[in-house]
Structure formats: C-alpha cells, structure tokens
XYZ file of C-alpha atoms in Angstrom:
711
model
C 90.720 -154.550 66.933
C 93.078 -153.349 64.258
C 96.314 -151.135 65.562
C 97.898 -148.174 62.965
C 101.010 -147.052 62.945
C 102.696 -144.688 60.984
C 106.856 -144.736 59.986
C 109.203 -141.181 60.209
C 109.789 -142.004 56.524
C 105.927 -140.817 55.592
C 105.792 -137.112 57.047
C 108.738 -136.795 53.671
C 105.570 -137.723 50.605
C 103.230 -136.288 53.027
C 103.950 -133.258 52.370
C 103.888 -133.578 48.557
C 100.193 -134.535 48.987
C 97.224 -132.408 47.721
C 94.745 -131.434 49.545
C 92.052 -133.271 48.878
C 95.251 -137.036 48.550
C 95.595 -136.448 51.867
C 91.672 -136.146 52.943
C 91.687 -139.162 51.349
C 93.998 -140.403 53.398
C 92.942 -139.280 56.295
C 89.663 -141.182 55.541
C 91.709 -144.840 54.615
C 93.545 -144.813 58.326
C 90.087 -144.092 60.081
C 89.914 -147.686 58.685
C 92.083 -149.617 59.870
C 91.964 -148.155 63.388
C 87.417 -148.958 63.416
C 87.148 -152.183 61.156
C 87.589 -155.553 61.466
C 90.290 -157.433 60.039
C 88.208 -159.539 58.409
C 86.487 -156.426 56.335
C 89.372 -154.107 56.448
C 90.467 -156.878 54.058
C 87.850 -156.333 52.260
C 87.249 -152.932 51.988
C 86.524 -151.556 47.704
C 88.024 -147.824 48.376
C 90.905 -149.692 49.896
C 91.800 -152.693 48.049
C 95.109 -154.309 49.845
C 96.531 -156.520 48.116
C 100.037 -158.161 49.000
C 103.019 -157.800 46.388
C 103.318 -160.492 44.436
C 107.091 -161.841 44.050
C 108.199 -159.487 46.504
C 110.744 -159.545 49.316
C 109.187 -159.785 51.973
C 105.304 -161.554 51.827
C 103.929 -159.005 54.737
C 104.323 -155.928 52.679
C 100.629 -154.360 51.565
C 99.028 -152.357 49.310
C 96.410 -150.146 49.964
C 94.800 -147.279 46.869
C 95.001 -143.581 48.405
C 94.296 -141.853 45.407
C 93.679 -142.643 41.368
C 98.091 -141.415 42.051
C 98.882 -142.111 45.734
C 99.383 -145.737 46.829
C 99.839 -146.164 50.494
C 102.152 -149.497 51.949
C 102.097 -150.820 54.917
C 103.343 -153.461 56.766
C 100.529 -155.964 58.323
C 102.125 -158.897 60.265
C 101.159 -162.032 60.960
C 101.366 -162.154 64.599
C 99.276 -158.954 65.869
C 96.637 -156.711 64.939
C 100.005 -153.121 64.202
C 99.929 -151.785 60.584
C 102.591 -150.235 59.648
C 102.225 -147.442 57.673
C 105.638 -147.833 56.022
C 105.960 -145.037 52.794
C 103.983 -143.144 50.836
C 105.100 -142.853 47.061
C 103.262 -142.199 43.229
C 101.640 -145.640 42.039
C 104.389 -146.169 38.900
C 106.641 -146.822 41.102
C 104.853 -147.974 44.793
C 104.894 -152.547 44.007
C 108.575 -151.839 42.114
C 109.839 -150.086 45.161
C 108.693 -152.430 47.953
C 108.938 -155.960 46.004
C 112.616 -155.045 47.529
C 111.910 -154.183 50.538
C 111.755 -156.907 53.548
C 111.207 -156.339 57.324
C 112.693 -158.273 60.334
C 113.264 -157.355 63.566
C 115.937 -157.085 65.344
C 116.396 -159.475 69.103
C 119.281 -157.597 69.911
C 117.687 -154.502 70.435
C 113.796 -155.440 69.900
C 113.222 -153.124 67.100
C 111.674 -153.104 63.494
C 113.622 -152.560 60.592
C 113.986 -152.701 56.538
C 116.040 -152.967 54.191
C 116.547 -152.883 50.834
C 116.836 -157.153 50.149
C 116.732 -157.178 46.504
C 119.476 -154.643 46.509
C 121.818 -156.520 49.385
C 120.980 -159.638 47.554
C 122.860 -158.031 44.701
C 125.548 -156.730 46.129
C 126.163 -160.355 47.818
C 126.088 -161.933 44.462
C 128.489 -159.297 42.418
C 131.222 -161.296 41.626
C 134.732 -160.842 43.852
C 137.504 -158.738 41.737
C 140.556 -160.372 40.755
C 142.786 -159.440 43.258
C 141.821 -158.637 46.788
C 142.161 -154.704 47.659
C 144.861 -154.012 48.738
C 143.724 -151.484 51.198
C 142.658 -152.386 55.199
C 138.590 -152.803 55.164
C 136.613 -150.578 56.963
C 135.758 -153.104 59.710
C 138.646 -155.045 60.694
C 139.458 -154.128 64.496
C 135.858 -155.303 64.721
C 135.162 -159.037 65.041
C 132.076 -160.764 63.854
C 130.644 -161.578 68.016
C 131.169 -158.171 68.685
C 129.124 -157.192 65.796
C 126.290 -160.136 66.950
C 125.671 -158.440 70.268
C 125.499 -154.925 68.717
C 123.095 -157.083 66.606
C 124.030 -156.814 62.937
C 122.835 -160.328 61.593
C 125.044 -162.140 59.392
C 123.651 -161.058 55.562
C 125.617 -156.709 57.202
C 127.933 -158.513 58.672
C 128.483 -159.499 55.081
C 128.234 -156.499 53.548
C 130.597 -154.537 55.579
C 133.158 -157.050 55.686
C 133.760 -155.743 51.977
C 133.921 -152.545 52.776
C 136.838 -150.307 52.670
C 135.716 -146.605 53.362
C 132.755 -144.691 55.238
C 131.726 -142.582 52.336
C 131.277 -147.046 51.298
C 129.200 -146.988 53.511
C 126.906 -143.745 54.117
C 126.000 -145.054 50.460
C 124.183 -148.299 50.624
C 122.603 -146.221 53.594
C 119.043 -146.656 52.437
C 119.388 -150.372 52.195
C 121.228 -151.433 56.158
C 118.280 -151.181 58.485
C 118.041 -148.762 59.770
C 118.546 -149.275 63.315
C 122.220 -152.099 62.444
C 123.069 -148.834 59.536
C 123.336 -146.582 63.486
C 125.722 -148.529 64.429
C 128.243 -149.555 61.526
C 128.478 -145.490 61.033
C 129.223 -145.116 64.887
C 132.003 -147.913 65.184
C 133.453 -146.374 61.110
C 134.093 -142.936 63.012
C 136.408 -144.993 65.541
C 133.950 -145.090 68.068
C 134.631 -148.668 70.154
C 131.859 -151.395 70.605
C 131.582 -150.547 74.319
C 130.460 -147.320 73.901
C 127.942 -148.226 70.414
C 127.387 -150.218 73.097
C 126.356 -147.382 75.198
C 124.964 -144.963 73.682
C 123.751 -147.173 70.808
C 122.140 -150.383 71.644
C 120.856 -150.196 75.266
C 118.689 -147.283 74.495
C 116.791 -149.045 71.988
C 116.409 -151.700 73.849
C 116.028 -150.534 77.412
C 112.527 -148.713 75.045
C 110.371 -152.008 75.276
C 111.699 -153.741 78.405
C 112.737 -158.161 78.101
C 113.403 -160.180 75.100
C 111.361 -160.084 71.563
C 110.910 -162.721 69.356
C 112.479 -162.924 65.383
C 108.565 -163.499 64.999
C 107.204 -161.251 67.980
C 106.231 -157.777 64.725
C 103.647 -156.864 66.957
C 105.068 -155.468 69.558
C 108.822 -154.317 67.679
C 106.964 -151.816 65.590
C 105.797 -150.772 69.879
C 108.849 -150.692 70.777
C 109.916 -148.626 67.230
C 109.687 -145.601 69.559
C 112.470 -143.415 67.610
C 110.969 -144.123 63.947
C 107.361 -145.186 64.336
C 104.610 -143.676 66.030
C 101.249 -145.200 67.872
C 98.228 -142.737 65.935
C 94.628 -144.056 68.050
C 92.244 -141.301 66.621
C 92.007 -138.431 63.817
C 93.723 -135.797 65.364
C 96.434 -138.595 66.329
C 97.234 -138.654 62.746
C 96.610 -135.381 61.964
C 99.391 -134.618 63.781
C 102.012 -136.917 62.921
C 101.184 -136.714 59.340
C 100.207 -133.002 58.498
C 101.006 -130.133 61.115
C 104.466 -129.567 58.863
C 106.681 -131.697 61.213
C 105.372 -130.787 64.626
C 104.719 -134.761 66.197
C 108.000 -134.771 65.175
C 109.743 -131.287 65.859
C 108.633 -133.058 69.621
C 109.445 -136.397 69.143
C 112.113 -138.019 70.592
C 115.340 -140.872 70.538
C 116.119 -143.340 72.801
C 119.338 -140.880 74.327
C 117.350 -138.334 73.120
C 115.039 -140.285 75.560
C 116.811 -140.929 78.201
C 119.080 -137.620 78.546
C 115.055 -136.329 78.974
C 113.541 -137.734 81.232
C 116.261 -139.803 83.339
C 114.371 -139.121 87.152
C 117.211 -136.531 88.396
C 120.797 -134.498 88.176
C 122.642 -133.446 90.749
C 122.952 -129.988 89.894
C 123.503 -128.533 86.182
C 123.746 -130.085 83.318
C 124.375 -129.852 79.890
C 123.431 -131.313 76.387
C 125.670 -130.361 73.559
C 125.532 -131.397 69.493
C 125.679 -130.397 66.375
C 122.629 -129.104 64.135
C 119.888 -131.112 63.422
C 121.101 -132.946 67.416
C 117.930 -133.131 68.705
C 118.502 -130.818 71.525
C 116.125 -128.406 71.558
C 113.611 -131.293 71.694
C 115.594 -132.708 74.563
C 115.472 -129.615 76.071
C 111.200 -128.936 75.594
C 110.842 -132.511 77.020
C 112.634 -131.726 80.001
C 110.693 -129.029 80.891
C 107.246 -131.740 80.541
C 108.986 -133.827 83.042
C 110.072 -131.497 85.515
C 107.153 -129.709 85.258
C 104.985 -132.901 86.207
C 107.344 -133.574 89.651
C 106.965 -130.004 90.213
C 106.811 -128.723 93.712
C 103.643 -126.608 95.519
C 104.633 -123.003 94.183
C 106.777 -124.226 91.389
C 107.076 -122.992 88.490
C 110.362 -123.918 85.409
C 112.377 -120.998 83.536
C 112.694 -121.953 80.228
C 114.517 -119.476 78.123
C 116.350 -118.765 74.827
C 118.167 -116.633 73.207
C 116.015 -113.987 70.987
C 112.056 -113.591 70.703
C 111.788 -115.980 67.636
C 113.988 -118.211 69.131
C 111.310 -118.681 72.094
C 108.092 -118.099 70.178
C 109.269 -121.712 68.411
C 109.561 -123.254 72.150
C 106.227 -121.641 73.182
C 104.563 -123.470 70.154
C 106.800 -126.467 70.270
C 105.606 -126.733 74.286
C 101.898 -126.640 73.162
C 102.372 -130.064 71.448
C 103.885 -131.703 74.973
C 102.457 -130.616 78.018
C 98.296 -129.752 79.276
C 97.470 -126.409 79.595
C 97.752 -126.859 83.050
C 101.008 -127.911 83.256
C 101.530 -124.878 80.391
C 101.175 -122.227 83.127
C 103.096 -123.345 85.551
C 106.824 -123.083 82.657
C 107.881 -119.155 82.395
C 108.871 -118.928 78.543
C 110.951 -115.681 77.361
C 114.623 -114.228 76.972
C 117.039 -114.132 79.592
C 116.539 -110.623 79.118
C 112.945 -110.528 79.887
C 113.348 -112.102 82.966
C 116.911 -109.472 83.215
C 114.255 -106.219 82.407
C 111.369 -107.778 84.443
C 113.168 -108.685 87.603
C 115.022 -104.704 87.263
C 111.234 -103.133 86.518
C 109.596 -104.305 89.829
C 112.042 -103.006 91.945
C 112.901 -99.573 89.358
C 109.997 -99.517 87.263
C 110.647 -95.924 85.719
C 114.050 -97.891 84.031
C 114.500 -97.973 80.828
C 116.511 -99.561 78.177
C 120.005 -97.821 75.814
C 120.545 -99.270 73.149
C 124.026 -100.918 72.170
C 124.786 -97.718 69.377
C 124.298 -95.669 72.040
C 126.231 -97.341 74.808
C 128.795 -97.629 71.762
C 128.525 -93.043 71.825
C 128.685 -92.535 75.474
C 132.365 -95.094 75.231
C 133.374 -92.179 72.362
C 132.163 -88.951 74.385
C 133.536 -89.722 77.824
C 137.430 -90.824 76.255
C 137.307 -88.052 74.201
C 136.456 -85.437 77.060
C 139.488 -87.475 78.732
C 141.778 -87.039 75.648
C 142.472 -91.012 75.361
C 144.099 -92.852 72.538
C 142.081 -95.133 72.299
C 139.113 -95.053 69.967
C 135.445 -96.392 71.525
C 135.162 -100.547 69.559
C 138.029 -100.541 71.871
C 136.856 -99.266 75.104
C 133.476 -100.781 74.266
C 135.800 -104.607 74.234
C 137.041 -104.271 77.371
C 133.493 -103.234 79.411
C 131.930 -106.602 76.778
C 134.386 -109.030 77.672
C 136.768 -108.114 80.172
C 134.262 -106.312 82.454
C 131.221 -107.125 82.459
C 132.019 -110.849 81.569
C 134.192 -111.545 84.527
C 131.901 -109.483 87.428
C 134.439 -107.024 87.779
C 133.628 -104.220 89.932
C 136.471 -102.927 91.354
C 140.227 -100.983 89.768
C 141.601 -103.273 92.072
C 140.487 -106.464 90.274
C 140.456 -104.823 86.927
C 144.311 -104.200 87.357
C 145.013 -107.774 88.135
C 147.475 -109.503 86.264
C 144.602 -112.572 85.222
C 142.252 -110.276 84.173
C 142.602 -109.288 80.634
C 143.517 -112.409 79.742
C 142.805 -113.479 76.430
C 143.225 -109.848 75.144
C 146.182 -109.864 72.776
C 146.297 -105.492 73.415
C 148.382 -104.880 75.529
C 148.025 -101.900 78.504
C 150.192 -100.970 81.847
C 149.099 -100.781 85.325
C 148.327 -96.757 84.136
C 146.696 -97.029 81.091
C 144.352 -99.739 83.153
C 143.603 -96.858 85.845
C 142.387 -94.769 82.824
C 140.254 -96.933 81.377
C 139.086 -98.125 84.840
C 138.169 -94.625 85.309
C 136.442 -94.375 81.823
C 134.134 -97.333 82.976
C 133.268 -96.577 85.707
C 132.028 -92.795 84.745
C 129.733 -94.155 81.193
C 128.387 -97.073 83.892
C 127.664 -94.067 86.493
C 126.272 -91.355 83.473
C 123.990 -94.802 82.075
C 122.163 -95.067 86.411
C 122.114 -91.093 86.641
C 119.610 -91.360 82.814
C 117.581 -93.943 84.162
C 118.430 -96.082 81.218
C 120.483 -99.663 81.154
C 122.153 -101.343 77.764
C 121.460 -105.130 78.145
C 124.392 -105.708 79.602
C 123.855 -103.491 82.980
C 120.483 -104.879 83.121
C 122.097 -108.252 83.853
C 124.076 -107.116 86.517
C 121.152 -105.178 88.377
C 119.146 -108.302 88.246
C 121.954 -110.778 89.138
C 122.274 -108.821 92.060
C 118.315 -108.514 93.276
C 118.000 -112.070 92.947
C 121.300 -113.116 95.381
C 120.258 -111.001 97.837
C 116.459 -112.507 97.859
C 115.629 -115.927 99.948
C 112.650 -116.771 97.397
C 113.295 -117.359 93.972
C 111.700 -117.142 91.227
C 111.954 -120.524 89.624
C 112.780 -124.336 90.996
C 114.840 -125.220 87.800
C 116.040 -123.670 84.475
C 115.630 -125.604 81.220
C 118.157 -122.894 78.993
C 117.998 -123.943 75.014
C 120.323 -121.467 72.301
C 123.177 -121.310 75.152
C 126.040 -121.048 73.192
C 125.503 -117.204 72.751
C 124.396 -115.921 76.091
C 126.840 -113.835 77.622
C 127.865 -114.238 81.057
C 125.819 -111.740 82.283
C 123.376 -113.595 80.871
C 124.356 -116.216 82.917
C 124.817 -115.073 85.851
C 121.840 -113.876 85.807
C 119.818 -117.558 84.828
C 122.460 -119.255 87.667
C 120.974 -116.373 90.503
C 116.850 -117.064 89.307
C 117.470 -120.980 90.576
C 118.181 -121.656 93.858
C 121.358 -124.251 93.547
C 120.545 -128.339 93.714
C 119.086 -131.600 92.167
C 118.325 -130.056 88.363
C 118.394 -126.374 88.604
C 119.301 -125.560 85.202
C 119.789 -128.105 81.916
C 121.721 -126.794 79.136
C 120.948 -127.532 75.302
C 123.481 -125.938 72.580
C 126.321 -126.010 70.857
C 129.502 -123.916 69.616
C 129.332 -124.112 66.108
C 126.395 -122.263 66.065
C 127.140 -119.095 68.521
C 127.124 -115.973 66.099
C 127.876 -113.867 68.910
C 131.254 -113.459 70.476
C 130.580 -114.042 74.087
C 133.002 -117.007 75.778
C 131.626 -118.842 78.514
C 133.545 -121.087 81.449
C 130.720 -122.535 83.675
C 133.030 -122.866 86.012
C 134.277 -119.504 86.767
C 130.368 -118.668 86.986
C 129.571 -121.417 89.578
C 127.693 -123.696 87.019
C 129.746 -126.939 87.887
C 128.827 -129.693 84.683
C 131.756 -132.752 85.704
C 130.454 -135.430 84.658
C 126.962 -134.601 83.743
C 127.499 -132.989 80.304
C 126.469 -135.308 76.951
C 126.988 -134.770 73.384
C 124.532 -135.837 70.474
C 126.072 -137.483 68.389
C 123.226 -138.188 65.110
C 121.676 -135.499 63.368
C 118.164 -136.286 62.378
C 117.112 -133.475 59.981
C 119.910 -132.655 57.631
C 121.292 -135.164 55.148
C 124.965 -136.151 54.623
C 125.389 -134.053 51.880
C 124.464 -130.874 53.540
C 125.987 -131.630 56.646
C 129.323 -132.519 55.419
C 129.596 -129.755 53.426
C 129.072 -127.788 55.771
C 131.096 -129.177 58.173
C 133.987 -127.988 55.821
C 132.819 -123.587 56.274
C 134.081 -125.083 59.693
C 137.855 -126.191 58.488
C 140.212 -125.230 61.118
C 138.195 -123.267 62.987
C 138.781 -125.614 66.671
C 135.833 -126.083 68.167
C 135.548 -125.772 72.123
C 132.664 -127.383 74.776
C 130.395 -126.052 75.509
C 131.236 -124.272 78.348
C 134.437 -125.335 78.461
C 138.104 -124.261 76.930
C 138.201 -127.786 76.068
C 138.477 -128.189 72.108
C 135.844 -130.368 71.028
C 136.205 -134.572 70.223
C 136.159 -133.982 65.750
C 133.419 -135.726 64.229
C 131.016 -135.888 66.877
C 128.558 -134.948 64.754
C 126.718 -137.743 61.907
C 123.719 -137.941 59.790
C 120.795 -140.691 59.304
C 119.689 -139.846 56.217
C 121.170 -138.743 52.075
C 120.113 -137.585 49.479
C 121.656 -134.956 46.698
C 124.559 -132.481 47.174
C 124.159 -128.709 47.799
C 124.021 -127.072 43.979
C 126.300 -124.187 44.489
C 126.161 -120.789 42.645
C 128.625 -117.705 41.262
C 126.724 -115.313 39.378
C 128.620 -112.193 36.897
C 126.013 -109.736 38.816
C 123.858 -109.180 41.188
C 120.585 -109.459 38.235
C 122.452 -112.606 37.683
C 121.845 -114.263 41.202
C 118.566 -113.466 41.648
C 117.363 -114.651 38.638
C 119.157 -118.231 39.334
C 117.540 -117.784 43.168
C 114.182 -117.769 40.894
C 114.476 -120.751 38.419
C 115.847 -122.751 41.882
C 112.612 -121.967 43.833
C 110.688 -122.521 40.968
C 111.977 -125.955 40.823
C 111.223 -126.920 43.678
C 108.159 -125.905 44.105
C 107.985 -127.979 40.071
C 109.189 -130.341 42.476
C 105.896 -130.533 45.170
C 107.774 -128.634 47.799
C 105.686 -126.010 49.594
C 106.112 -123.019 49.231
C 105.435 -122.477 53.367
C 109.119 -125.183 53.482
C 111.683 -122.910 51.743
C 113.353 -120.717 52.827
C 115.135 -117.827 50.798
C 118.812 -116.368 53.431
C 120.281 -112.803 53.338
C 123.279 -111.465 54.324
C 121.327 -108.117 55.307
C 117.938 -106.472 55.023
C 118.290 -104.456 52.446
C 118.882 -106.987 50.254
C 116.229 -109.791 51.993
C 114.408 -106.606 50.732
C 115.983 -106.522 46.888
C 114.865 -110.301 47.079
C 111.490 -110.102 48.137
C 110.320 -107.935 44.969
C 112.390 -110.184 42.329
C 111.280 -112.917 43.528
C 106.963 -111.144 43.650
C 108.402 -109.573 40.393
C 108.301 -113.050 38.905
C 105.553 -114.355 40.028
C 106.761 -116.395 42.841
C 105.181 -116.445 46.630
C 107.477 -114.534 48.964
C 107.406 -112.715 51.909
C 109.663 -110.955 54.117
C 110.148 -113.329 56.937
C 111.152 -111.430 60.549
C 111.249 -113.508 63.465
C 111.024 -110.961 65.662
C 107.280 -110.097 63.646
C 106.679 -113.627 62.618
C 105.386 -116.761 62.739
C 106.194 -120.183 60.593
C 102.664 -120.851 60.406
C 101.979 -119.076 56.522
C 102.669 -122.558 54.143
C 101.969 -120.523 51.551
C 104.636 -118.466 51.300
C 108.349 -118.433 50.374
C 110.195 -116.836 53.406
C 113.041 -114.474 52.507
C 115.365 -113.760 56.285
C 118.770 -112.983 56.899
C 121.327 -114.971 57.868
C 120.404 -114.476 61.479
C 116.364 -114.064 61.194
C 116.786 -118.832 60.112
C 118.521 -119.257 63.686
C 116.615 -122.030 64.949
C 114.040 -123.203 62.225
C 114.317 -125.673 59.008
C 112.596 -125.436 56.111
C 113.226 -128.297 53.988
C 114.419 -126.376 50.824
C 117.186 -123.204 52.003
C 118.180 -120.957 49.141
C 121.452 -118.878 51.217
C 122.612 -116.059 48.656
C 124.461 -113.019 48.599
C 127.624 -115.149 49.908
C 129.921 -113.057 48.733
C 134.006 -111.775 49.517
C 132.281 -108.341 51.248
C 129.694 -110.492 52.072
C 131.161 -112.690 54.354
C 132.518 -111.720 56.800
C 131.506 -108.064 56.221
C 134.289 -105.633 57.959
C 132.661 -102.888 59.816
C 131.638 -105.998 62.379
C 134.949 -107.467 62.623
C 137.504 -105.245 65.480
C 140.625 -104.485 63.501
C 143.849 -107.344 64.372
C 145.450 -103.877 65.611
C 143.060 -102.869 68.377
C 142.727 -106.656 69.353
C 143.994 -110.009 67.216
C 141.496 -112.455 69.962
C 138.473 -109.904 69.448
C 138.798 -109.753 65.268
C 139.312 -113.635 65.343
C 137.165 -114.145 67.090
C 134.451 -111.526 65.317
C 135.442 -113.955 61.390
C 134.639 -116.878 63.642
C 131.497 -115.510 64.595
C 131.170 -114.530 61.400
C 132.048 -118.338 59.411
C 129.124 -119.236 62.473
C 126.567 -118.006 60.910
C 127.542 -118.712 57.357
C 127.022 -122.327 58.372
C 123.810 -121.651 60.831
C 122.321 -120.522 57.299
C 123.656 -123.163 55.653
C 122.947 -125.844 57.886
C 118.547 -125.401 58.290
C 117.661 -126.821 55.219
C 116.682 -130.984 55.810
C 116.807 -131.787 51.893
C 118.064 -129.867 49.032
C 120.356 -126.461 49.697
C 121.371 -123.601 47.590
C 124.366 -121.684 47.902
C 124.909 -118.508 45.053
C 126.957 -115.840 44.946
C 127.802 -113.048 42.497
C 131.127 -111.762 41.819
C 134.233 -112.898 44.083
C 132.496 -114.964 46.492
C 133.466 -115.640 50.543
C 136.694 -116.966 51.430
C 134.791 -119.326 54.408
C 133.053 -121.186 51.720
C 134.450 -125.563 51.128
C 137.363 -125.036 48.289
C 135.350 -126.310 44.889
C-alpha cells in the first residue's frame, strides 16, 4: 500500500487554508494511505496529473479544492508519496514545472532544486572581463566539494559566486542539503568541519549507501525535512496543530546530541535563536526517561512560569502519559521553594522591592554613605553570586573582581555588616527573597544523601543566577548525564553572570554549539544581529568570547519593516494598518504578536487595536496559554521570551524606552553594572525581534532607540 510523507515546506501554506479546505486536504491524504496505486491515479476527486513539460517527471499535481492544488512527488521506485507543497491553483503548475528532485548519494537524502532558474543562470552570457574580486569558494577544491555532496551542476554554479549575499539570494533554488554545506563553507568553516557537522549526521540517519534512483529510501532518510505519517492523527499533528509536530522535530545534529547514549558529566548546548536548543532539551528528557533506573526522576526546568508551561505542552507531544509521571517540569525557584517549605512549612516570600527597602533602612540606621541600590548590587552580584559566607571571604582581594567601585577594607566591613543584619532580619521574619530561598535550598539538598533527581535538564540557562545553579547542582548526584544545559547568552535579559567551573559544573569537552536557525528568515536574523553590534557575546557559562558568525538561517523572506512616527497616536495607527495587512495576507490572528516595553503601553495598544476593530487581547505569559488562534496577542518584550510567531510587531522602540534608564545602574555607582544593565536591555530588544518567523515590524515615535541598527 502507498505511504505518505510530508515536506516541511507545506506547513506555512497549510496555515493559509480555511477550515473547509483543510478538511478536504486531510480527506485527500487519507486516500493516499488507504487506496492502491491504481485506484489513486484513477480517483475522480483527486485528479492526479503529471506535469506536461516539467523538469521532473515524478512531480504530479492533485486537486485539494477549486482554489488550491497539492504538489507531490510520486517516485518510480517504491510506494512513498511525498507531499511537497500547497499552492493556489493558478500558480501551482508554474512553480512545480521548474522543480526537480534528486537523490544526494553522499548524504542519502532527497533534495529539491529550481532547475529552471539554475539553467538560466548557467546559460547567462559571461561578463566581458573576469571579475577582479576573488570567488567565494576559491579555497575549496572541486574534489572537496564532491566529497561533501555537491554535485557537478552546483559546483559550476557556486564557482560563479563572489560573496555570501549572492549565495543566500539563491537559497530557494539550490538543493537544500547542498545549500547548507555551501553556507557553512561561505562562513569560513573547513571542509573537515562541514563533513563532521553537516554531512555525516545526515548520512548517519539512514546508514549505508543510497542509489541515485532509490527515491523511496531517500525520502525516508530525509528526516530533517520530511515526516512519515501513518494515520489521520499524525497528519493532523504535522499539518494542523500550529507547528506542534515541528516544534519537537529534530535535525540530524540535534538528534545526535539529544540521543547520545551518555555524557560523562554535565553537557551544554548553545546557539542563537531558532537553532533548536529547546527541542534538543525536550528530546534529551525523552531519552533519559526511557532509561531511568527504578525510582529515578528527571527535572526539566527553565527560568519563568511561562516557559515552563510551554515546556510542559511540548513535552506532552513527545512522551506517553506513563513517562510524563517521571518528569517534574518546574522553575528553579519553585524547586527551591518546595525544598525549603518541606522543612519550614510556614516560610513566606519577600519581593525584590521589599529587599531594597530593607537595605535602605539598615543603611540609614548605621549612617552609611551608599544608596540602597549599591548595597543590593553588592549583595546580589558579589556575596550571593559567589556564595560568600563570612566577612573574611568578602574581604578577600578577589571577592569583588569585576566591580568598578573601589572599597577599602573598612568599607567592605561596613557593607558586610549591613548585608548580614538585613539577612538576619529576613530569617527572623520567616520571609525570604528568591536568592535566600536558593541558598537555603542548596544547603538542605547538600546535606541529603538521597537526591531528588537522577537527571536535571535546564532550558534558557543564560538567565539563571549562580544561587539558582547551586540549587540545581545540589539536586542531582554528580556523574554521567547529571546536568544537560541549553542556553544562549545573546538572549540573556537579566544581569546574572555565571562561571560553570566555579560552580563545580565542568563542561570542558562537552559543550556543543548549534549553528543553524531553522525558524527565522535570514533577513530578520541579520538585521536583528546588528542590535548587538559591538557587544561581545561570551560562551554559555564561560568568560571566553563566542566565535563570530555562530548562527545562520536557511530561510529567506522580506526584510523587516521599520516605521518612525511623529507621535504615539500615529505610531498606533501604523501598527493597526500593519496588523490588518498581515490578516489580509492570510496570517491567522493567533500567529501575530505585538510587543511593548511596558505593561501600560501594552494596555494602550490593546485598547487602540480593539477600537479599530482588530481582535486583540492582552497576553500575560504567567496566566495565559498560546492556544487561542483567533486573537492577536499583545504582550511586553519580557512576555514574548521563548515564544515564536509568524509575524511580530515590536512597538515603542524609543530613546526613552530602550534603554529604560530607571532600570540601569548609574555609571557613577558601578561602571561594570551600568554596562551589564545596558547589555541586558539591548538583548531584550534582540529577543523580541527574533521571535518573528516570517515578518517583523519595528516602530517608534519621536526619537528612536540608539539600540536600533543604523539605517
């Protein structure tokens, strides 16, 4: 019987279909699984037709509805049909006629190319004089390219390119796996590294050689772009659940990390937005739960309640109910609170503002010259960050390394006494702030011979404070597979700096970068990258700078739309026009998100969008889920962290809002802290912009933020 596979290119198109057309498509896919080949090709409703004069005789079209056409590959060998694309009827045959599918015999995968466009490029007349600039791939021999799976046609094509932008401009035409290889080479990677990171993982998926005509096996091997489906539920999962199936889909290198049998200690996965760190973390949980010892448990944790809820939702796509019962998905703060309250049930929580007031009162009582902000920074970034327990530890010459405001020995004694008195006051009142909860939780867990977890998996690790890391480190016994960490310092929006080595988390030799963005277009990612211009990015959990050019995108699209307005009212009018345009283009309301810098601006924005008839609502990640597809979500820049949408509007990017100076320590107080606070706000803008998959709109009124890239 025939088997159906679905190419990831279908997903954006599926979102444009109305409910009736989606139902017709699902009914059509059912026929591909239930009917014989003869019955399929004779079915009157499907109207399966080969293309006349197309580049690939295996490509056929079939009827989805009066307005939409499905394009599929019906290979001559085997019985696997590949649903390639969904297009409006009037443009389907023109697009399909230019495409050709080939087996990449080096990687064993199926690739699609725009053969018509590449033919035109090959037949274009040569320039009268050779270009003076060196060509992009001069340093790579033809033999090396062939070993990496580049075929003769693409070798000839790439020899004409002089810069990376030319290559990315041809991304829709070049075979997908070969494009990935060329992009790595264009960014300076050696052929050996490309073989290791790109070619071999793809080759390992299927195992063994794949012949040039073995399309059936090549389709099954192309698991980084293709999903095999067996029933209606799986088809609905892949096509109809807002990218859920692809949200937990692994590409070859990601699969290698997620399902590696063992790491001999803590391991870390890092990478820019959209590179699949969370997906790897989720699959690592699956791998660990399937191998748990008797009474074993896995902790999956992240920074906020909203991110934890997203992890819970996605983990449910991967694990059976029985396995889910072996996993706790909670924030690090919830873990600490539960551990402490297990021994002290009466304990209460104290807010950060309350802590600031306590320091102000104690400093005033002792007549000390420093503002409360300075004392809180010493408490948070020196004493609690480094786990200093005695005055002698604070007096150590290296204790305040990185702080720019000098303190004499006597001044440090004064600061220590203020901190010690304030902490004693907290303990007496039985109300502790977050960092104190973690200090107590780490102490309790360190004394226990039986740890609560067999394995700990951490997502969005870049925002955790050292005190939180001590709790996590103490919650699992040291050993193989104890900690699996995923994060990206580009997306650090809080001011915590961490050294894994100082925390006893040694990842040397077990740190792995993910380099390819599978979510955001090149145009959006490149523009957003300029927000971080001149800002060094360090390795996760280290002080060493990250190598440049770590993240690249395989997707192309339109550049971000930038809009400056004279006043707030004009900016809101432009925002409403953009949201309406996205809706008119077929983007569902639930696939659109609007972000603001503050809660007050969030409320004003929702009110305006509703007033002009747009379906908008406040989205609070602490309270709401992302399941409602009929509402345009409006949230703060902090609220959008960890989420993704087809279209994102980042509004109110003004000089006064970014940076928001009341959230930035003054340079006079501490130059280092001032720089760290500015960096966190710059990262916040970067995070908001990189939530967009396809379309980004950035607006401001009056003077724009200095963080924005230069025009």
